[in-house]
PDB file of C-alpha atoms and ligand atoms in Angstrom:
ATOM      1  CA  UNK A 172       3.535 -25.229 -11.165  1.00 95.00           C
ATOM      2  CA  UNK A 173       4.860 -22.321 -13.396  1.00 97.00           C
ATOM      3  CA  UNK A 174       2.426 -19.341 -13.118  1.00 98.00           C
ATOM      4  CA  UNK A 175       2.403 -16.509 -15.050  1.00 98.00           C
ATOM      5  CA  UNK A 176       1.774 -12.993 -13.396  1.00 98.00           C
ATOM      6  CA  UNK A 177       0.604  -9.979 -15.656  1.00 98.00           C
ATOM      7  CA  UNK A 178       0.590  -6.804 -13.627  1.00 98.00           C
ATOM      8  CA  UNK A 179      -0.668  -3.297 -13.891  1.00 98.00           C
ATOM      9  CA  UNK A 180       2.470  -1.285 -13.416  1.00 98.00           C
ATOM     10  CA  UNK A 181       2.053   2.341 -12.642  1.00 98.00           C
ATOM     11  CA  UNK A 182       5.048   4.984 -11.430  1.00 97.00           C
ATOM     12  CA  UNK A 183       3.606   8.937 -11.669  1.00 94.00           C
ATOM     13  CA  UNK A 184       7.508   9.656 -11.611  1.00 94.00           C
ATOM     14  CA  UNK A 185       8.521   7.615 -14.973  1.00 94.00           C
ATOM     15  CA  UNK A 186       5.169   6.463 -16.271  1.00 94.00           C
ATOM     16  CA  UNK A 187       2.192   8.687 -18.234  1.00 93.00           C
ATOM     17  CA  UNK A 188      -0.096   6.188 -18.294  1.00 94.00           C
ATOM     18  CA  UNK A 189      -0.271   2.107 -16.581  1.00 96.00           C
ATOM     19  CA  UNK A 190       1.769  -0.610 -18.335  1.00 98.00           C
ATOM     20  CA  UNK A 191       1.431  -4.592 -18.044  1.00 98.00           C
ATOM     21  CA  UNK A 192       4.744  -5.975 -16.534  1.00 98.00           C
ATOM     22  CA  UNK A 193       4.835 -10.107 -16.804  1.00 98.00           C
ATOM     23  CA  UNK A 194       6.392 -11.930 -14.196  1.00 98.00           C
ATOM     24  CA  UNK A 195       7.363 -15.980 -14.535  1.00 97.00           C
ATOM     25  CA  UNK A 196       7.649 -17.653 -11.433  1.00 97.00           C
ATOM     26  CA  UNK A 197       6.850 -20.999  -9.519  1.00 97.00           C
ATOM     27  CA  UNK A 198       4.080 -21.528  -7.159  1.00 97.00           C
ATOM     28  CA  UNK A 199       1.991 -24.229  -5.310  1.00 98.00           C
ATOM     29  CA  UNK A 200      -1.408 -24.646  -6.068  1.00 97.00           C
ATOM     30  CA  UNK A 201      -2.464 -23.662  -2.165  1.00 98.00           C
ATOM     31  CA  UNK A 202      -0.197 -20.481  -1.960  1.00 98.00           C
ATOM     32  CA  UNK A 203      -1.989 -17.607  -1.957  1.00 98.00           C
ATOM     33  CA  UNK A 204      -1.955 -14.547  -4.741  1.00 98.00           C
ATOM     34  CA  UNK A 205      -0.365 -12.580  -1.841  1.00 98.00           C
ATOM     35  CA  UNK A 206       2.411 -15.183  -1.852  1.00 98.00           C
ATOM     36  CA  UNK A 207       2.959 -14.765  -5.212  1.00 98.00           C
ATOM     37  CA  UNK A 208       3.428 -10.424  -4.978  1.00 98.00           C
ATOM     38  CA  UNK A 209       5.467 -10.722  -1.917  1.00 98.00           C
ATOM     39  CA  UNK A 210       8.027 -13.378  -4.602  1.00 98.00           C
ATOM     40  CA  UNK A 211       8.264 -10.486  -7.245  1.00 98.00           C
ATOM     41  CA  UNK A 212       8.415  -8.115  -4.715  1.00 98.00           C
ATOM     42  CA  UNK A 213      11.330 -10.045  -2.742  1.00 98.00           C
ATOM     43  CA  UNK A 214      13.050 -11.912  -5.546  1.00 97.00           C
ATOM     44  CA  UNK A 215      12.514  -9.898  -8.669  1.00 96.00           C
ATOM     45  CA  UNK A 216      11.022  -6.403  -8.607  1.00 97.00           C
ATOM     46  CA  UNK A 217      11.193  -4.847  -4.969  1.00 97.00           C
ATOM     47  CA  UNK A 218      10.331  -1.618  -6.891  1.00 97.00           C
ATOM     48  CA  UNK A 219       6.404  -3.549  -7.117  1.00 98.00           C
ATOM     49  CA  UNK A 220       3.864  -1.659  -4.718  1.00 98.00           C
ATOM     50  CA  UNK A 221       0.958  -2.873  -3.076  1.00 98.00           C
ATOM     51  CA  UNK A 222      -1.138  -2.829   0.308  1.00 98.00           C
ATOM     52  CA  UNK A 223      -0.998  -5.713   2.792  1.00 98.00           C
ATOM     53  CA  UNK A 224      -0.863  -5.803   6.320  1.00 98.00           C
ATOM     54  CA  UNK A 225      -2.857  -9.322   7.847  1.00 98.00           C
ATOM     55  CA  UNK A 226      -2.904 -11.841   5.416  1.00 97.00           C
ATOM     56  CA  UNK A 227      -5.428 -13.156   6.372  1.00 97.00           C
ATOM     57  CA  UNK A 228      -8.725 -11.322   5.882  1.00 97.00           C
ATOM     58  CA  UNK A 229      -9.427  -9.076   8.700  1.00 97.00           C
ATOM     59  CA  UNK A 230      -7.937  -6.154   7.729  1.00 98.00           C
ATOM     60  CA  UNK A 231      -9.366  -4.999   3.942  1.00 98.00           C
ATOM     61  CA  UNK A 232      -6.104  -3.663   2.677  1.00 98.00           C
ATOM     62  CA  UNK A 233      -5.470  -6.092  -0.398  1.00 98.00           C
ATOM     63  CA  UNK A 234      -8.274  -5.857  -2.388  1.00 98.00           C
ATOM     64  CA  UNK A 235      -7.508  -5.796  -6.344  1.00 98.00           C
ATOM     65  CA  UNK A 236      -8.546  -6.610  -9.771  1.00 98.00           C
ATOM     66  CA  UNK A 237      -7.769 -10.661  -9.923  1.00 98.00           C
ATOM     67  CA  UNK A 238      -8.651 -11.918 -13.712  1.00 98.00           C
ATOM     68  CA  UNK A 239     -10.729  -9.195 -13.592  1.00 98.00           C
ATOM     69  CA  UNK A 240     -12.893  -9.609 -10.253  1.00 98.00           C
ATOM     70  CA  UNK A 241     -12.541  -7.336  -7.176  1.00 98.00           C
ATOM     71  CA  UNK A 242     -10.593 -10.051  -4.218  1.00 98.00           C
ATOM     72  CA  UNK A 243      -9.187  -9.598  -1.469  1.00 98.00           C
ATOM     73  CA  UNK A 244      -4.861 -11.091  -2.624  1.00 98.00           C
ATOM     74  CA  UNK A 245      -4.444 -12.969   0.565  1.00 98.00           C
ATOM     75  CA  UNK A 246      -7.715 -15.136   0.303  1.00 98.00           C
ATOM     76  CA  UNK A 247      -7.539 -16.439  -3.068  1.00 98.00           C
ATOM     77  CA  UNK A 248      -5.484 -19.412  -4.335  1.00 98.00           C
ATOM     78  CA  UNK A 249      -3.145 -19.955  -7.044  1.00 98.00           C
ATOM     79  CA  UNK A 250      -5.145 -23.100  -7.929  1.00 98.00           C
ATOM     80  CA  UNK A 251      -8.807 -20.953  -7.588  1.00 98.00           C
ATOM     81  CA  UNK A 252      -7.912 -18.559 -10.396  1.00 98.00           C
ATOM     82  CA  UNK A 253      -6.538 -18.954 -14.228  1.00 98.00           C
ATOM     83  CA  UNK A 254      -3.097 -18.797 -15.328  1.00 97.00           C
ATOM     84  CA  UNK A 255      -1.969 -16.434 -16.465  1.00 98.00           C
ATOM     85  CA  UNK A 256      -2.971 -14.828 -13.835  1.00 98.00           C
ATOM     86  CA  UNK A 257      -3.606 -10.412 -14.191  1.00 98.00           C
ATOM     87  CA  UNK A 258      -3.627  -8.037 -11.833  1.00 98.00           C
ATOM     88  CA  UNK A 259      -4.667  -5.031 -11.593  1.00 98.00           C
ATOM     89  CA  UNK A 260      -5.739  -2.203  -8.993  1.00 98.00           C
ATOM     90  CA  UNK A 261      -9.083  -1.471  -7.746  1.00 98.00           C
ATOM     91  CA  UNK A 262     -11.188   0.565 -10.278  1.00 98.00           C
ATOM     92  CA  UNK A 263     -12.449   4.241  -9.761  1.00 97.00           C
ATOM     93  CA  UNK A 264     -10.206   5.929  -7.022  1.00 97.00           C
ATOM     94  CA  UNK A 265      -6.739   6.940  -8.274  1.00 97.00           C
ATOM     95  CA  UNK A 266      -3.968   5.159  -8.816  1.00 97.00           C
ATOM     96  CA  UNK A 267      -0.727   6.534  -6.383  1.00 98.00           C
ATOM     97  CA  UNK A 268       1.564   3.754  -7.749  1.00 98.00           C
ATOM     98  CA  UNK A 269       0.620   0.095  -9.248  1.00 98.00           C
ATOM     99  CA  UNK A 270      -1.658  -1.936  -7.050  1.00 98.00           C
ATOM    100  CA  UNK A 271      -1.559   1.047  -4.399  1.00 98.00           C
ATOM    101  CA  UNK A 272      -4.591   3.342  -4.911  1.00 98.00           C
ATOM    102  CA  UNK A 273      -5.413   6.508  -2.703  1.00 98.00           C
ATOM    103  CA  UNK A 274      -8.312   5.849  -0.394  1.00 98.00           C
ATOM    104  CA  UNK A 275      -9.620   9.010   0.962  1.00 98.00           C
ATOM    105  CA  UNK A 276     -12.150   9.354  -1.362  1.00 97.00           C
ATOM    106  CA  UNK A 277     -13.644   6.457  -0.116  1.00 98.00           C
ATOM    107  CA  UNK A 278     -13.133   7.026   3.667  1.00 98.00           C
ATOM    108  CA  UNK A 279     -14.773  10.355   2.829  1.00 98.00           C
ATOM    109  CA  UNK A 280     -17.940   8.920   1.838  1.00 98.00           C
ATOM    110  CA  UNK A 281     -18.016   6.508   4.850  1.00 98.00           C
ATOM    111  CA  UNK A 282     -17.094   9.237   7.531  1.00 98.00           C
ATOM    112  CA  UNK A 283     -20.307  11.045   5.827  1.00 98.00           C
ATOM    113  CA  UNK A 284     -22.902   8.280   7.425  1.00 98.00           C
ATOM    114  CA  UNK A 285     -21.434   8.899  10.760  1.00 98.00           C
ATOM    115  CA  UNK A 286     -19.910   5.369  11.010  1.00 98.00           C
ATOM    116  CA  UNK A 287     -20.319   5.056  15.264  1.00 98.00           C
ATOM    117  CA  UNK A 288     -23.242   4.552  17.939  1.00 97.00           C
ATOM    118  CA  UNK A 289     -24.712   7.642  18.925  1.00 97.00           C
ATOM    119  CA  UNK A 290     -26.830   8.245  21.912  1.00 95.00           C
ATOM    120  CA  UNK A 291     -26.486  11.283  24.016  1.00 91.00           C
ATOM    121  CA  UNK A 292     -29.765  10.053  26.330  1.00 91.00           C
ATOM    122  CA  UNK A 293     -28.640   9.216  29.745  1.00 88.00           C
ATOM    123  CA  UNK A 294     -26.720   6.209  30.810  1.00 82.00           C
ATOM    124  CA  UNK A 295     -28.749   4.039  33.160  1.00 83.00           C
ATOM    125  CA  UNK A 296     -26.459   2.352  35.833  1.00 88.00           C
ATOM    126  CA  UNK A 297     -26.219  -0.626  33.428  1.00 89.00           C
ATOM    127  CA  UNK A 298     -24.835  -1.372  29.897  1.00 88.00           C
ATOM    128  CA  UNK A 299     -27.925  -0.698  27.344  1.00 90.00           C
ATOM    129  CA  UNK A 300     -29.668  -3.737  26.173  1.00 91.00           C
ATOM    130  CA  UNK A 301     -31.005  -5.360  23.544  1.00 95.00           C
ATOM    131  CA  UNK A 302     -32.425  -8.351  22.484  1.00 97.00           C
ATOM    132  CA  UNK A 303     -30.658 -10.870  20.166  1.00 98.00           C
ATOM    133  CA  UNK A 304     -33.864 -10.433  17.403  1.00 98.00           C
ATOM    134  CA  UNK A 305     -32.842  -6.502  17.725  1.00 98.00           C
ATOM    135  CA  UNK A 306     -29.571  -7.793  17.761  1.00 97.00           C
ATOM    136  CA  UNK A 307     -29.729 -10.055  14.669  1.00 98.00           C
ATOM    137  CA  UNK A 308     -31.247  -7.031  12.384  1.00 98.00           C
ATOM    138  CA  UNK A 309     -27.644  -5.828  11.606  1.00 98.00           C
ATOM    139  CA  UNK A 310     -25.464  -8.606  12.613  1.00 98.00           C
ATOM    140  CA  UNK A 311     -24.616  -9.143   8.773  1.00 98.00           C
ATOM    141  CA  UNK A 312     -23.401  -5.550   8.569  1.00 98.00           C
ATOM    142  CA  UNK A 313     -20.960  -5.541  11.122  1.00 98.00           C
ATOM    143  CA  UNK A 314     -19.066  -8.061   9.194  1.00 98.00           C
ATOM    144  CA  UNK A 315     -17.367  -5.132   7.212  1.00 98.00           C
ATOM    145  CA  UNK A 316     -14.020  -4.623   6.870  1.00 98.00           C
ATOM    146  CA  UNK A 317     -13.627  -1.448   5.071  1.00 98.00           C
ATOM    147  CA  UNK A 318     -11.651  -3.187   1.911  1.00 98.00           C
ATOM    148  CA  UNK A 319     -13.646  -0.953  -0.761  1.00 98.00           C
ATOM    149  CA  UNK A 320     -14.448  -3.918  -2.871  1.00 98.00           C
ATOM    150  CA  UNK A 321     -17.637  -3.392  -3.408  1.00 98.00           C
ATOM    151  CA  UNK A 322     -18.179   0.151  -4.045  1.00 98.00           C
ATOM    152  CA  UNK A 323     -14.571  -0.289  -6.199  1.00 98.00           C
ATOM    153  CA  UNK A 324     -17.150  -2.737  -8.388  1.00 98.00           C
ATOM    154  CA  UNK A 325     -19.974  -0.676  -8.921  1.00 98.00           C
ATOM    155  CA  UNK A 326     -20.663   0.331 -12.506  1.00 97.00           C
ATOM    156  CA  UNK A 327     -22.238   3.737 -10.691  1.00 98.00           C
ATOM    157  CA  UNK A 328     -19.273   4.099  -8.727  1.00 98.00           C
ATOM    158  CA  UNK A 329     -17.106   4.455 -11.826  1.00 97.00           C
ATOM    159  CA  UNK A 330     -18.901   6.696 -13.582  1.00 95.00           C
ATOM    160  CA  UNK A 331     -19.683   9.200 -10.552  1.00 91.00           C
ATOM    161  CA  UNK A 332     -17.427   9.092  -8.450  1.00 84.00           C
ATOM    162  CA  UNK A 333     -19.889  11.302  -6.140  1.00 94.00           C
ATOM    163  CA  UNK A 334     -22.015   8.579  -5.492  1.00 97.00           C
ATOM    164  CA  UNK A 335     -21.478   7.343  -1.658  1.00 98.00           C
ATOM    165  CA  UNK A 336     -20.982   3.887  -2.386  1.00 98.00           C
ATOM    166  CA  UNK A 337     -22.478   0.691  -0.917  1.00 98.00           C
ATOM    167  CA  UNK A 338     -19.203   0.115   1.521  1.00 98.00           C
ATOM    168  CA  UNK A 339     -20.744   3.570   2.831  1.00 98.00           C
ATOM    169  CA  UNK A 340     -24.624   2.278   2.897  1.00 98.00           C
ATOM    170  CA  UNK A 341     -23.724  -1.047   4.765  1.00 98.00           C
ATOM    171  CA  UNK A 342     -21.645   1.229   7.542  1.00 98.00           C
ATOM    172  CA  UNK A 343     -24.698   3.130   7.823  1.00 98.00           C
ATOM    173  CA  UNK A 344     -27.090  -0.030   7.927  1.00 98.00           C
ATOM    174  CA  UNK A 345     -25.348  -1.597  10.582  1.00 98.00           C
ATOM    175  CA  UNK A 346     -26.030   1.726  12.429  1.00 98.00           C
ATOM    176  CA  UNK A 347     -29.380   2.713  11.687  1.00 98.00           C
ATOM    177  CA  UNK A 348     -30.471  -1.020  12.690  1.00 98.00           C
ATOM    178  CA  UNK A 349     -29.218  -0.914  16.018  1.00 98.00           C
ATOM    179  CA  UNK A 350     -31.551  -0.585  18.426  1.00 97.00           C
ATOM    180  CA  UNK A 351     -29.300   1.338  21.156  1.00 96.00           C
ATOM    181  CA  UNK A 352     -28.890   4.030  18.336  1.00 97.00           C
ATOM    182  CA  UNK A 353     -30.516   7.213  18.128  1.00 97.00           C
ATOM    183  CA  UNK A 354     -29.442   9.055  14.928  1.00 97.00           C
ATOM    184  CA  UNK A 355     -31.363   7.285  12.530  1.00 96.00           C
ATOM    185  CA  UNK A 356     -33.090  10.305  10.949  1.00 96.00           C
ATOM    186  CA  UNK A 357     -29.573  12.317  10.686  1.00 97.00           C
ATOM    187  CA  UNK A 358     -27.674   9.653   8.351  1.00 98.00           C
ATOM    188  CA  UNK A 359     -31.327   8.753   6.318  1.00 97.00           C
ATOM    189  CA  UNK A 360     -31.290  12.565   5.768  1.00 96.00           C
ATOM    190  CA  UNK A 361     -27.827  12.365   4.323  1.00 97.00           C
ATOM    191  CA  UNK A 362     -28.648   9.005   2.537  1.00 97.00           C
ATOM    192  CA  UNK A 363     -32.040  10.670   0.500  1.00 95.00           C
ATOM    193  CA  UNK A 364     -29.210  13.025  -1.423  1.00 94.00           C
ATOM    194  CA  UNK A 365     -29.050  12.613  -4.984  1.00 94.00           C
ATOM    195  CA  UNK A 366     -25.766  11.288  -4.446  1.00 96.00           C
ATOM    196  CA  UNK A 367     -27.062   8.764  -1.586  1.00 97.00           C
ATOM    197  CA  UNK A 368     -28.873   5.446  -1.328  1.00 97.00           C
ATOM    198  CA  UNK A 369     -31.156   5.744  -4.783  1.00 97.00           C
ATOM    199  CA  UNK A 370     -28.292   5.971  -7.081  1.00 97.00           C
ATOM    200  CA  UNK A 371     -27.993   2.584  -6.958  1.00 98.00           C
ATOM    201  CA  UNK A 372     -29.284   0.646  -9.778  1.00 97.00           C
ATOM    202  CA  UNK A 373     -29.072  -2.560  -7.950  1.00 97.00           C
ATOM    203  CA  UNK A 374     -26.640  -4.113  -9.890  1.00 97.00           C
ATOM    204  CA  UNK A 375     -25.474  -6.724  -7.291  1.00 98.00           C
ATOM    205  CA  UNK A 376     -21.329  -6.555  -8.589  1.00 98.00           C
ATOM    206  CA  UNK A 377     -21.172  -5.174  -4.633  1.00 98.00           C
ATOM    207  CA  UNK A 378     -22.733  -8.230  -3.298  1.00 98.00           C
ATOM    208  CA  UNK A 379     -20.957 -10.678  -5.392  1.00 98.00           C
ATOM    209  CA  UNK A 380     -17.397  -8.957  -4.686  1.00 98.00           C
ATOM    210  CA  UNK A 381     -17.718  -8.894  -0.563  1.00 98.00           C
ATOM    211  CA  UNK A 382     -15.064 -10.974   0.283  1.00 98.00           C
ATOM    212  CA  UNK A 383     -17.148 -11.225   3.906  1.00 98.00           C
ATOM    213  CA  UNK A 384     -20.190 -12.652   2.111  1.00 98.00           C
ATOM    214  CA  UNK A 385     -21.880  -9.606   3.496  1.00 98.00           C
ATOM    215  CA  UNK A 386     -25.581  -9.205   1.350  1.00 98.00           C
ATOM    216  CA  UNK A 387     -24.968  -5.659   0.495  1.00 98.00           C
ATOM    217  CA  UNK A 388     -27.371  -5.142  -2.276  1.00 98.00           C
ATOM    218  CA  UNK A 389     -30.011  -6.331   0.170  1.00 98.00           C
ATOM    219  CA  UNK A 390     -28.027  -3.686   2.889  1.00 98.00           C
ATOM    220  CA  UNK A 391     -29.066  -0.813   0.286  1.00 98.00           C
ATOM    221  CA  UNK A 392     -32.434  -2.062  -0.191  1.00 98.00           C
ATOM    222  CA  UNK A 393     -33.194  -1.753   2.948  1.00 98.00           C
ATOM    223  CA  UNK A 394     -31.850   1.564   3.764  1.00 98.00           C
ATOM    224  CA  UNK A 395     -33.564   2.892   0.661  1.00 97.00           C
ATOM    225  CA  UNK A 396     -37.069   1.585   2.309  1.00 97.00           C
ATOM    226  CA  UNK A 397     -36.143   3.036   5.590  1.00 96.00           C
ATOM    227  CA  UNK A 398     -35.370   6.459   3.813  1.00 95.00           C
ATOM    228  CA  UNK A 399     -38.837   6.859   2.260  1.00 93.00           C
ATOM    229  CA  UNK A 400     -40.530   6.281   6.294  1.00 92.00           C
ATOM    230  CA  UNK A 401     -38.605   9.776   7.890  1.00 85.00           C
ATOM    231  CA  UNK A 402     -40.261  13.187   6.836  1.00 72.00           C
TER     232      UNK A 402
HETATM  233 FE1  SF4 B 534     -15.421  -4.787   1.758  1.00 68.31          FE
HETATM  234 FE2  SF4 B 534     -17.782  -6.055   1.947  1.00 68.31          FE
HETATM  235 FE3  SF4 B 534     -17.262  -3.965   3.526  1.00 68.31          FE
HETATM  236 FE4  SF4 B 534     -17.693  -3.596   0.955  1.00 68.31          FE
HETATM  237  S1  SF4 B 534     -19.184  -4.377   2.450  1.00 68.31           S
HETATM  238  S2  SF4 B 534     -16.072  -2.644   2.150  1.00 68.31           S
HETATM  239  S3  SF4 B 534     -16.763  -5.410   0.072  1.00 68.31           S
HETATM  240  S4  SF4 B 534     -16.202  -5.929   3.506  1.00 68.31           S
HETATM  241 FE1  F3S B 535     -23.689  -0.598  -7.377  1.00 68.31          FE
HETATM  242 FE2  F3S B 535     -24.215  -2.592  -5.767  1.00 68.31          FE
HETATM  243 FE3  F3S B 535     -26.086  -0.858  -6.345  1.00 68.31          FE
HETATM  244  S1  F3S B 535     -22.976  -2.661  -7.585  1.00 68.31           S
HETATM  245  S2  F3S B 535     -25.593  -0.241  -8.386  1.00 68.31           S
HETATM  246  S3  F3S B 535     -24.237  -0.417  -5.239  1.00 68.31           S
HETATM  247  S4  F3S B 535     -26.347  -3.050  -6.061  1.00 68.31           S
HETATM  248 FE1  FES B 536      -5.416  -8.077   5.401  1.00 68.31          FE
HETATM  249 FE2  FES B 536      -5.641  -9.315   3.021  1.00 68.31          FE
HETATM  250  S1  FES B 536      -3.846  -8.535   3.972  1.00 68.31           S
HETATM  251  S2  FES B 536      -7.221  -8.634   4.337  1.00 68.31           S
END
């Protein structure tokens, strides 16, 4: 089929602002919106930047604007989307060059939550245990893989940029959940800032953009009950 690709073109070197570039091109109905970048990358435009690196995924580094929705490129189909097809980066970090956006903002904000298992008690002469119901209480936020659709989604997000994000909250869930875990009270206390857990408004763009099907509004919820039981 002939597909149409609008992009959001950006180059600090030769561009002030973003431009739309349209690209014509042929495509099957099961290739994948990665597919179609890496043919204008290859065969018309290798000047066209964007982040890939699995393909198929696992590893969070495609996420853009597709017809307006945050998606991971490599998991949607030509045939699941509208032609003509726009693209455009991820909203609310800036924009290094057209799809590529830089990310440290974001990795900031999850570094803040301390992001690993802490426990300095100890070790017994076996592994620590814990029981698949303990277990099961943040099995659905492990599932992230750091792509920044969600908190790229947020209406809060966009308009301060200081809030921490749910990509943040749902690293700290899957911590503060785990039974083994002993630093609970130090990432709560960092998640009752202004700029923490209660600045979201619970407007569920997060949940619907996880391209893991990850319930991240429900994540935040209940962090921001956990907050209000420490001191
Ligand atoms: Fe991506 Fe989902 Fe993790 Fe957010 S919670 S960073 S959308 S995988
Ligand atoms: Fe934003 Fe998700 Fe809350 S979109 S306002 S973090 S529910
Ligand atoms: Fe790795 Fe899409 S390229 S998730």
């Amino acid at each position: 089929m002939d597909i149409t690709l609008n992009i959001l073109r950006y180059n600090p070197d030769s561009d002030k602002r973003g431009h739309w570039e349209e690209y014509k091109l042929e495509a099957e109905p099961d290739e994948r919106i990665l597919d179609l970048l890496h043919k204008v990358k290859w065969f018309d435009d290798g000047s066209l930047s964007f982040r890939r690196s699995c393909a198929h995924g696992v590893c969070g580094s495609d996420a853009m604007v597709i017809n307006g929705e945050n998606m991971l490129a490599c998991q949607v189909l030509v045939k699941e989307v509208s032609n003509p097809i726009k693209i455009e980066p991820i909203r609310g970090l800036p924009v290094i060059k057209d799809l590529v956006v830089d990310m440290e903002p974001f990795f900031d904000s999850y570094k803040k939550v301390l992001p690993y298992l802490i426990n300095d008690d100890e070790p017994g002469e076996r592994e620590r245990l814990q029981s698949p119901e303990d277990r099961e209480k943040f099995e659905d936020t492990t599932k992230c893989i750091l792509c920044a659709a969600c908190t790229t989604s947020c209406p809060v997000f966009w308009t301060a940029d200081s809030y921490i994000g749910p990509a943040a909250i749902v690293n700290a869930h899957r911590f503060i959940y785990d039974s083994r875990d002993t630093a609970d009270k130090q990432r709560l206390e960092i998640l009752k800032d202004v700029n923490g857990a209660f600045r979201c408004r619970t407007a569920f763009n997060c949940t619907s953009a996880c391209p893991r099907g990850i319930q991240v509004t429900k994540a935040i919820e209940d962090v921001k009950r956990k907050t209000l039981t420490i001191n």
